PDB file of C-alpha atoms and ligand atoms in Angstrom:
ATOM      1  CA  MET A  15     165.184  96.740  82.456  1.00 88.00           C
ATOM      2  CA  GLU A  16     163.241  94.635  80.006  1.00 95.00           C
ATOM      3  CA  THR A  17     160.328  96.517  78.410  1.00 97.00           C
ATOM      4  CA  VAL A  18     157.317  95.116  76.561  1.00 98.00           C
ATOM      5  CA  ILE A  19     157.476  97.900  73.973  1.00 97.00           C
ATOM      6  CA  PRO A  20     160.453 100.056  72.965  1.00 96.00           C
ATOM      7  CA  PRO A  21     160.971 102.665  75.732  1.00 95.00           C
ATOM      8  CA  PRO A  22     160.164 106.223  74.606  1.00 95.00           C
ATOM      9  CA  PRO A  23     163.206 108.464  74.104  1.00 95.00           C
ATOM     10  CA  VAL A  24     163.967 111.058  76.801  1.00 96.00           C
ATOM     11  CA  PRO A  25     163.228 114.517  75.322  1.00 98.00           C
ATOM     12  CA  SER A  26     165.940 117.099  75.875  1.00 98.00           C
ATOM     13  CA  VAL A  27     167.073 120.665  75.197  1.00 98.00           C
ATOM     14  CA  ALA A  28     170.589 121.748  74.230  1.00 98.00           C
ATOM     15  CA  VAL A  29     172.705 123.708  76.716  1.00 98.00           C
ATOM     16  CA  ARG A  30     174.747 126.528  75.219  1.00 97.00           C
ATOM     17  CA  GLY A  31     178.448 125.723  75.075  1.00 96.00           C
ATOM     18  CA  LEU A  32     178.102 122.141  76.335  1.00 98.00           C
ATOM     19  CA  SER A  33     177.741 118.822  74.546  1.00 98.00           C
ATOM     20  CA  ALA A  34     175.700 117.461  77.473  1.00 98.00           C
ATOM     21  CA  VAL A  35     171.945 118.143  77.117  1.00 98.00           C
ATOM     22  CA  PHE A  36     169.187 119.052  79.602  1.00 98.00           C
ATOM     23  CA  PRO A  37     166.717 116.140  79.910  1.00 98.00           C
ATOM     24  CA  ILE A  38     163.079 117.246  80.206  1.00 98.00           C
ATOM     25  CA  HIS A  39     160.843 115.922  82.984  1.00 98.00           C
ATOM     26  CA  ARG A  40     157.674 118.075  82.709  1.00 98.00           C
ATOM     27  CA  ILE A  41     156.597 121.329  81.078  1.00 98.00           C
ATOM     28  CA  TYR A  42     154.536 123.782  83.149  1.00 98.00           C
ATOM     29  CA  CYS A  43     153.119 127.017  81.741  1.00 98.00           C
ATOM     30  CA  VAL A  44     151.788 130.150  83.460  1.00 97.00           C
ATOM     31  CA  GLY A  45     148.674 131.843  82.063  1.00 94.00           C
ATOM     32  CA  ARG A  46     148.169 135.633  81.796  1.00 92.00           C
ATOM     33  CA  ASN A  47     151.356 136.839  83.456  1.00 95.00           C
ATOM     34  CA  TYR A  48     151.710 140.231  81.714  1.00 95.00           C
ATOM     35  CA  ALA A  49     148.964 142.808  82.316  1.00 90.00           C
ATOM     36  CA  ALA A  50     148.829 144.037  78.698  1.00 89.00           C
ATOM     37  CA  HIS A  51     148.358 140.463  77.427  1.00 87.00           C
ATOM     38  CA  ALA A  52     145.666 139.729  80.050  1.00 86.00           C
ATOM     39  CA  ARG A  53     143.853 142.845  78.792  1.00 89.00           C
ATOM     40  CA  GLU A  54     144.159 141.873  75.119  1.00 91.00           C
ATOM     41  CA  MET A  55     142.591 138.493  76.024  1.00 89.00           C
ATOM     42  CA  GLY A  56     139.663 140.286  77.685  1.00 89.00           C
ATOM     43  CA  HIS A  57     140.645 139.854  81.342  1.00 87.00           C
ATOM     44  CA  ASP A  58     141.281 142.186  84.247  1.00 82.00           C
ATOM     45  CA  PRO A  59     145.017 141.980  85.060  1.00 81.00           C
ATOM     46  CA  ASP A  60     144.486 142.098  88.821  1.00 79.00           C
ATOM     47  CA  ARG A  61     147.025 140.140  90.803  1.00 78.00           C
ATOM     48  CA  GLU A  62     144.909 137.014  91.154  1.00 84.00           C
ATOM     49  CA  PRO A  63     146.945 133.910  92.065  1.00 88.00           C
ATOM     50  CA  PRO A  64     148.889 132.543  89.082  1.00 92.00           C
ATOM     51  CA  PHE A  65     147.310 129.644  87.224  1.00 94.00           C
ATOM     52  CA  PHE A  66     149.043 126.833  85.407  1.00 97.00           C
ATOM     53  CA  PHE A  67     148.611 124.370  82.574  1.00 98.00           C
ATOM     54  CA  GLN A  68     150.981 121.802  81.103  1.00 98.00           C
ATOM     55  CA  LYS A  69     152.463 120.812  77.783  1.00 98.00           C
ATOM     56  CA  ASN A  70     154.062 117.498  76.924  1.00 98.00           C
ATOM     57  CA  PRO A  71     157.849 117.121  77.271  1.00 98.00           C
ATOM     58  CA  ASP A  72     158.143 115.621  73.774  1.00 98.00           C
ATOM     59  CA  SER A  73     156.547 118.766  72.236  1.00 98.00           C
ATOM     60  CA  VAL A  74     159.792 120.742  72.351  1.00 98.00           C
ATOM     61  CA  VAL A  75     161.243 121.965  69.032  1.00 98.00           C
ATOM     62  CA  ALA A  76     164.930 122.921  69.011  1.00 98.00           C
ATOM     63  CA  ASN A  77     166.255 126.292  67.848  1.00 98.00           C
ATOM     64  CA  GLY A  78     166.303 126.456  64.043  1.00 98.00           C
ATOM     65  CA  GLY A  79     163.636 123.773  63.756  1.00 98.00           C
ATOM     66  CA  ASN A  80     160.266 123.590  62.034  1.00 98.00           C
ATOM     67  CA  PHE A  81     156.834 124.016  63.560  1.00 98.00           C
ATOM     68  CA  PRO A  82     154.332 122.091  61.414  1.00 98.00           C
ATOM     69  CA  TYR A  83     151.026 123.981  61.256  1.00 98.00           C
ATOM     70  CA  PRO A  84     148.824 121.704  63.385  1.00 98.00           C
ATOM     71  CA  ALA A  85     145.634 119.979  62.282  1.00 95.00           C
ATOM     72  CA  ARG A  86     142.110 121.060  63.221  1.00 96.00           C
ATOM     73  CA  SER A  87     142.842 124.747  63.731  1.00 98.00           C
ATOM     74  CA  ARG A  88     142.458 127.888  61.649  1.00 98.00           C
ATOM     75  CA  ASN A  89     143.943 130.227  64.241  1.00 98.00           C
ATOM     76  CA  VAL A  90     147.356 129.191  65.564  1.00 98.00           C
ATOM     77  CA  GLN A  91     149.119 131.921  67.558  1.00 98.00           C
ATOM     78  CA  HIS A  92     152.622 132.629  68.873  1.00 98.00           C
ATOM     79  CA  GLU A  93     153.385 133.480  72.517  1.00 98.00           C
ATOM     80  CA  ILE A  94     157.027 134.398  73.202  1.00 98.00           C
ATOM     81  CA  GLU A  95     158.058 133.490  76.774  1.00 98.00           C
ATOM     82  CA  LEU A  96     160.941 133.258  79.221  1.00 98.00           C
ATOM     83  CA  VAL A  97     161.566 129.597  80.036  1.00 98.00           C
ATOM     84  CA  VAL A  98     162.967 128.551  83.418  1.00 98.00           C
ATOM     85  CA  ALA A  99     164.814 125.213  83.605  1.00 98.00           C
ATOM     86  CA  LEU A 100     164.953 123.579  87.040  1.00 98.00           C
ATOM     87  CA  GLY A 101     168.051 121.762  88.212  1.00 98.00           C
ATOM     88  CA  ARG A 102     166.608 120.706  91.563  1.00 97.00           C
ATOM     89  CA  GLY A 103     163.194 119.564  92.770  1.00 93.00           C
ATOM     90  CA  GLY A 104     160.867 119.291  95.718  1.00 94.00           C
ATOM     91  CA  SER A 105     157.708 120.846  97.113  1.00 96.00           C
ATOM     92  CA  GLY A 106     156.681 123.643  99.474  1.00 95.00           C
ATOM     93  CA  LEU A 107     159.465 126.016  98.447  1.00 93.00           C
ATOM     94  CA  ARG A 108     159.633 129.557  99.777  1.00 92.00           C
ATOM     95  CA  ASP A 109     160.129 132.195  97.101  1.00 89.00           C
ATOM     96  CA  THR A 110     163.264 133.415  98.903  1.00 90.00           C
ATOM     97  CA  GLU A 111     165.010 130.100  98.206  1.00 91.00           C
ATOM     98  CA  SER A 112     163.439 129.090  94.901  1.00 93.00           C
ATOM     99  CA  LEU A 113     166.011 130.699  92.595  1.00 96.00           C
ATOM    100  CA  ASP A 114     168.589 128.238  93.977  1.00 95.00           C
ATOM    101  CA  TRP A 115     166.622 125.554  92.138  1.00 97.00           C
ATOM    102  CA  VAL A 116     167.025 127.151  88.719  1.00 98.00           C
ATOM    103  CA  TYR A 117     169.559 125.537  86.395  1.00 98.00           C
ATOM    104  CA  GLY A 118     169.194 128.094  83.623  1.00 98.00           C
ATOM    105  CA  TYR A 119     167.012 130.089  81.257  1.00 98.00           C
ATOM    106  CA  ALA A 120     165.870 129.847  77.649  1.00 98.00           C
ATOM    107  CA  VAL A 121     163.612 131.552  75.110  1.00 98.00           C
ATOM    108  CA  GLY A 122     160.411 129.623  74.350  1.00 98.00           C
ATOM    109  CA  LEU A 123     157.279 129.790  72.245  1.00 98.00           C
ATOM    110  CA  ASP A 124     153.961 128.689  73.748  1.00 98.00           C
ATOM    111  CA  MET A 125     152.268 127.842  70.431  1.00 98.00           C
ATOM    112  CA  THR A 126     148.500 127.890  70.810  1.00 98.00           C
ATOM    113  CA  ARG A 127     145.532 126.671  68.774  1.00 98.00           C
ATOM    114  CA  ARG A 128     143.596 129.780  69.871  1.00 98.00           C
ATOM    115  CA  ASP A 129     140.287 128.789  68.276  1.00 98.00           C
ATOM    116  CA  LEU A 130     140.249 125.425  70.053  1.00 98.00           C
ATOM    117  CA  GLN A 131     141.429 126.958  73.344  1.00 97.00           C
ATOM    118  CA  GLY A 132     138.651 129.566  73.094  1.00 97.00           C
ATOM    119  CA  ARG A 133     136.032 126.891  72.482  1.00 97.00           C
ATOM    120  CA  MET A 134     137.249 124.868  75.495  1.00 97.00           C
ATOM    121  CA  LYS A 135     137.260 127.990  77.730  1.00 96.00           C
ATOM    122  CA  LYS A 136     133.669 128.732  76.779  1.00 97.00           C
ATOM    123  CA  MET A 137     132.588 125.173  77.585  1.00 97.00           C
ATOM    124  CA  GLY A 138     134.579 125.040  80.847  1.00 97.00           C
ATOM    125  CA  ARG A 139     136.691 122.176  79.472  1.00 97.00           C
ATOM    126  CA  PRO A 140     140.455 121.545  79.772  1.00 96.00           C
ATOM    127  CA  TRP A 141     142.833 123.400  77.432  1.00 96.00           C
ATOM    128  CA  GLU A 142     144.962 120.480  76.221  1.00 97.00           C
ATOM    129  CA  ILE A 143     143.752 120.490  72.614  1.00 97.00           C
ATOM    130  CA  GLY A 144     144.602 124.187  72.420  1.00 98.00           C
ATOM    131  CA  LYS A 145     147.969 124.033  74.176  1.00 98.00           C
ATOM    132  CA  ALA A 146     149.443 120.543  74.414  1.00 98.00           C
ATOM    133  CA  PHE A 147     149.533 119.386  70.798  1.00 98.00           C
ATOM    134  CA  GLU A 148     152.605 118.089  68.941  1.00 97.00           C
ATOM    135  CA  ARG A 149     155.596 120.468  68.664  1.00 98.00           C
ATOM    136  CA  ALA A 150     153.739 123.175  70.596  1.00 98.00           C
ATOM    137  CA  ALA A 151     156.756 124.089  72.750  1.00 98.00           C
ATOM    138  CA  PRO A 152     159.726 125.407  70.716  1.00 98.00           C
ATOM    139  CA  CYS A 153     162.652 126.195  73.044  1.00 98.00           C
ATOM    140  CA  SER A 154     166.103 127.716  72.515  1.00 98.00           C
ATOM    141  CA  ASP A 155     169.317 126.419  74.027  1.00 98.00           C
ATOM    142  CA  ILE A 156     169.391 126.791  77.808  1.00 98.00           C
ATOM    143  CA  VAL A 157     171.929 129.232  79.267  1.00 98.00           C
ATOM    144  CA  PRO A 158     173.057 128.158  82.745  1.00 98.00           C
ATOM    145  CA  ALA A 159     172.316 130.631  85.556  1.00 98.00           C
ATOM    146  CA  ASP A 160     175.877 130.301  86.815  1.00 97.00           C
ATOM    147  CA  ARG A 161     176.901 132.097  83.597  1.00 97.00           C
ATOM    148  CA  ILE A 162     174.244 134.861  83.386  1.00 97.00           C
ATOM    149  CA  GLY A 163     172.706 135.094  86.848  1.00 97.00           C
ATOM    150  CA  HIS A 164     168.930 135.444  87.266  1.00 97.00           C
ATOM    151  CA  PRO A 165     167.470 138.036  84.866  1.00 96.00           C
ATOM    152  CA  HIS A 166     164.700 140.175  86.392  1.00 95.00           C
ATOM    153  CA  THR A 167     164.618 142.752  83.604  1.00 97.00           C
ATOM    154  CA  GLY A 168     165.381 142.681  79.903  1.00 97.00           C
ATOM    155  CA  ALA A 169     163.535 143.140  76.632  1.00 98.00           C
ATOM    156  CA  ILE A 170     161.455 140.203  75.387  1.00 98.00           C
ATOM    157  CA  TRP A 171     160.335 140.408  71.768  1.00 98.00           C
ATOM    158  CA  LEU A 172     159.087 138.440  68.783  1.00 98.00           C
ATOM    159  CA  LYS A 173     159.434 139.255  65.095  1.00 98.00           C
ATOM    160  CA  VAL A 174     157.476 137.516  62.344  1.00 98.00           C
ATOM    161  CA  ASN A 175     159.193 137.756  58.939  1.00 98.00           C
ATOM    162  CA  GLY A 176     161.293 140.609  60.339  1.00 98.00           C
ATOM    163  CA  GLU A 177     158.342 142.633  61.642  1.00 98.00           C
ATOM    164  CA  VAL A 178     157.980 143.198  65.406  1.00 98.00           C
ATOM    165  CA  ARG A 179     154.791 141.564  66.738  1.00 98.00           C
ATOM    166  CA  GLN A 180     155.400 141.225  70.481  1.00 98.00           C
ATOM    167  CA  GLN A 181     157.447 143.490  72.700  1.00 97.00           C
ATOM    168  CA  GLY A 182     157.737 143.708  76.462  1.00 97.00           C
ATOM    169  CA  ASP A 183     160.136 143.515  79.359  1.00 97.00           C
ATOM    170  CA  LEU A 184     160.653 140.821  81.968  1.00 97.00           C
ATOM    171  CA  ASP A 185     160.009 143.481  84.638  1.00 96.00           C
ATOM    172  CA  GLN A 186     156.347 143.560  83.450  1.00 96.00           C
ATOM    173  CA  MET A 187     155.668 140.041  84.708  1.00 96.00           C
ATOM    174  CA  ILE A 188     152.792 140.043  87.233  1.00 95.00           C
ATOM    175  CA  TRP A 189     154.281 137.022  89.025  1.00 96.00           C
ATOM    176  CA  ARG A 190     158.089 136.914  89.148  1.00 96.00           C
ATOM    177  CA  VAL A 191     160.106 133.745  88.643  1.00 97.00           C
ATOM    178  CA  PRO A 192     160.742 133.068  92.380  1.00 97.00           C
ATOM    179  CA  GLU A 193     157.015 133.454  93.126  1.00 96.00           C
ATOM    180  CA  ILE A 194     156.017 131.241  90.187  1.00 97.00           C
ATOM    181  CA  ILE A 195     158.318 128.445  91.366  1.00 97.00           C
ATOM    182  CA  ALA A 196     157.029 128.768  94.944  1.00 96.00           C
ATOM    183  CA  HIS A 197     153.360 128.661  93.825  1.00 96.00           C
ATOM    184  CA  LEU A 198     153.979 125.693  91.503  1.00 97.00           C
ATOM    185  CA  SER A 199     155.757 123.813  94.274  1.00 97.00           C
ATOM    186  CA  GLU A 200     152.615 124.027  96.419  1.00 96.00           C
ATOM    187  CA  MET A 201     150.593 122.272  93.716  1.00 96.00           C
ATOM    188  CA  PHE A 202     153.135 119.809  92.315  1.00 97.00           C
ATOM    189  CA  THR A 203     156.328 118.095  93.348  1.00 98.00           C
ATOM    190  CA  LEU A 204     158.868 119.818  91.156  1.00 98.00           C
ATOM    191  CA  ALA A 205     161.793 117.859  89.771  1.00 98.00           C
ATOM    192  CA  PRO A 206     165.126 118.406  88.048  1.00 98.00           C
ATOM    193  CA  GLY A 207     164.309 118.601  84.335  1.00 98.00           C
ATOM    194  CA  ASP A 208     161.121 120.628  84.712  1.00 98.00           C
ATOM    195  CA  LEU A 209     160.673 123.554  82.312  1.00 98.00           C
ATOM    196  CA  ILE A 210     158.414 126.489  83.208  1.00 98.00           C
ATOM    197  CA  TYR A 211     157.060 128.780  80.473  1.00 98.00           C
ATOM    198  CA  THR A 212     156.392 132.018  82.339  1.00 98.00           C
ATOM    199  CA  GLY A 213     153.753 133.797  80.243  1.00 98.00           C
ATOM    200  CA  THR A 214     153.748 136.147  77.275  1.00 97.00           C
ATOM    201  CA  PRO A 215     153.682 139.932  76.752  1.00 97.00           C
ATOM    202  CA  ALA A 216     151.031 141.580  74.548  1.00 95.00           C
ATOM    203  CA  GLY A 217     150.864 141.225  70.784  1.00 97.00           C
ATOM    204  CA  VAL A 218     149.949 137.573  70.287  1.00 97.00           C
ATOM    205  CA  ALA A 219     148.747 136.955  66.736  1.00 97.00           C
ATOM    206  CA  GLU A 220     148.166 134.295  64.106  1.00 98.00           C
ATOM    207  CA  VAL A 221     150.960 132.529  62.237  1.00 98.00           C
ATOM    208  CA  GLN A 222     150.850 131.241  58.655  1.00 98.00           C
ATOM    209  CA  ARG A 223     152.765 128.485  56.885  1.00 98.00           C
ATOM    210  CA  GLY A 224     156.093 129.895  55.708  1.00 98.00           C
ATOM    211  CA  ASP A 225     156.422 132.432  58.542  1.00 98.00           C
ATOM    212  CA  LEU A 226     159.831 132.841  60.182  1.00 98.00           C
ATOM    213  CA  LEU A 227     159.416 133.428  63.926  1.00 98.00           C
ATOM    214  CA  GLU A 228     162.419 135.070  65.616  1.00 98.00           C
ATOM    215  CA  GLY A 229     162.095 135.724  69.324  1.00 98.00           C
ATOM    216  CA  GLY A 230     164.600 136.891  71.869  1.00 98.00           C
ATOM    217  CA  ILE A 231     165.256 137.928  75.429  1.00 98.00           C
ATOM    218  CA  ASP A 232     168.126 140.289  76.283  1.00 97.00           C
ATOM    219  CA  GLY A 233     170.967 138.396  77.894  1.00 96.00           C
ATOM    220  CA  ILE A 234     169.529 134.958  77.129  1.00 98.00           C
ATOM    221  CA  GLY A 235     169.395 134.465  73.378  1.00 97.00           C
ATOM    222  CA  VAL A 236     167.319 134.194  70.234  1.00 98.00           C
ATOM    223  CA  LEU A 237     164.976 131.435  69.073  1.00 98.00           C
ATOM    224  CA  CYS A 238     164.250 130.976  65.334  1.00 98.00           C
ATOM    225  CA  ILE A 239     161.433 128.717  64.173  1.00 98.00           C
ATOM    226  CA  THR A 240     159.854 128.261  60.743  1.00 98.00           C
ATOM    227  CA  VAL A 241     156.148 127.466  60.367  1.00 98.00           C
ATOM    228  CA  VAL A 242     155.752 124.733  57.740  1.00 98.00           C
TER     229      VAL A 242
HETATM  230 MN1  LIG B 318     151.534 131.313  77.255  1.00 55.68          MN
END
């Protein structure tokens, strides 16, 4: 195909143990999916339907990479999250079948310009400037589900400069992975290459330049990112 400008590169994530990579189609994120985090953000953690926002596929930062402190914010926060990578797509999935669509899992950071997000919330405006800025989606290597199965429990944690900041367990998720995929598939046509960030446990806090962020999920792996 002839293009009038150079075609943009296809963003991708590494797959553990393989030289082939996982190409990214879209990035979906779930808001307020752990009760303790909903409470710390000033909300009632009742089981209201899940809500979603998106990040840009080219915002992924690979494990070991740098997260440049973004412009226009004085309060950038970390959110450690389980990431689901889809290997199949479609719409109108039932939650009993949706795990068949999962290619694998990874550890991600939903980096957030909290001050800008807060301002947009107050004004009833979209969250993009708080959530969808450059390099706002660090993501570890993906581990295929055919190697580790589908984790429903397991510690999820984040350390900053060696000190524990966030700690939780996947079994604390208000909406479980199969339900999240089913809900999303009612709103969007899902596709192979979609990543879903599934929400963060309590303990979100500000990062500073020079911080080393180390986050992990039992059975999946560890993600290390430096704020520069
Ligand atoms: Mn989040």
